[in-house]
């Protein structure tokens, strides 16, 4: 499989893994250690890692053939998105380790309290940090919509997917499907691929 084909697949794999995490989470009412906790968080980790190249590709499309201001905005959005992905990855790994080490939810809560007691951890890993990923994703899709490189409804669907997830984690499957609707078809849009090619073409 070519590198380009893998990039297109990430637009589908990321949202699907997020949807899978949401579905698995619904099967675990106690949200305690066990198979559902581990499988769900592995799916979430896969979702975050798959969406990293999506962020990077969106940046390439948003900056292709544009001036310094557009490139600066795309770069800032990408930085936010990648920092958010790093924070979400850290949170997911912590959750996996805690779930592996603890025998029940009560023990998990004690260990989580210990992790969050360190200065800056709550903001960086559990609250502000992961939100940066969504900020970057919204900004990049909005920039592409303004440039008319994607349909205007796509960033709105991205926002809707984020919003329903923020309302309740039980709505994660719906949020993942909305992201799938917004992102999965982008790899098949030739004008985006052409824009990326134009950016990488050497100038004479």
Short mmCIF file of N, CA and C in Angstrom, two decimals, residues 94 98 107-119 121-122 126:
data_model
loop_
_atom_site.label_atom_id
_atom_site.label_comp_id
_atom_site.label_asym_id
_atom_site.label_seq_id
_atom_site.Cartn_x
_atom_site.Cartn_y
_atom_site.Cartn_z
N UNK A 94 -2.09 6.65 30.38
CA UNK A 94 -2.28 6.63 31.84
C UNK A 94 -3.49 5.78 32.20
N UNK A 98 -3.33 2.49 34.56
CA UNK A 98 -4.11 2.44 35.80
C UNK A 98 -5.07 1.26 35.77
N UNK A 107 -9.95 1.51 43.50
CA UNK A 107 -8.49 1.60 43.46
C UNK A 107 -8.04 2.50 42.31
N UNK A 108 -8.76 2.43 41.19
CA UNK A 108 -8.44 3.30 40.06
C UNK A 108 -8.60 4.77 40.44
N UNK A 109 -9.68 5.08 41.15
CA UNK A 109 -9.92 6.47 41.54
C UNK A 109 -8.79 6.99 42.42
N UNK A 110 -8.32 6.14 43.33
CA UNK A 110 -7.22 6.55 44.20
C UNK A 110 -5.97 6.83 43.38
N UNK A 111 -5.68 5.96 42.42
CA UNK A 111 -4.48 6.15 41.59
C UNK A 111 -4.63 7.37 40.69
N UNK A 112 -5.83 7.57 40.13
CA UNK A 112 -6.05 8.76 39.30
C UNK A 112 -5.86 10.04 40.13
N UNK A 113 -6.35 10.03 41.36
CA UNK A 113 -6.17 11.20 42.22
C UNK A 113 -4.69 11.48 42.45
N UNK A 114 -3.92 10.41 42.59
CA UNK A 114 -2.48 10.58 42.77
C UNK A 114 -1.82 11.18 41.55
N UNK A 115 -2.24 10.73 40.37
CA UNK A 115 -1.68 11.27 39.12
C UNK A 115 -2.04 12.75 38.98
N UNK A 116 -3.29 13.07 39.24
CA UNK A 116 -3.76 14.44 39.05
C UNK A 116 -3.26 15.39 40.13
N UNK A 117 -2.72 14.85 41.21
CA UNK A 117 -2.21 15.71 42.28
C UNK A 117 -0.93 16.43 41.89
N UNK A 118 -0.27 15.96 40.84
CA UNK A 118 0.95 16.63 40.40
C UNK A 118 0.59 17.93 39.68
N UNK A 119 1.30 19.01 39.98
CA UNK A 119 0.96 20.32 39.40
C UNK A 119 0.96 20.28 37.87
N UNK A 121 -0.75 18.59 35.76
CA UNK A 121 -1.16 17.38 35.05
C UNK A 121 -2.62 17.45 34.61
N UNK A 122 -3.49 17.91 35.50
CA UNK A 122 -4.91 17.96 35.16
C UNK A 122 -5.16 18.84 33.94
N UNK A 126 -5.71 16.29 31.09
CA UNK A 126 -7.11 15.91 31.25
C UNK A 126 -8.13 16.98 30.85
#
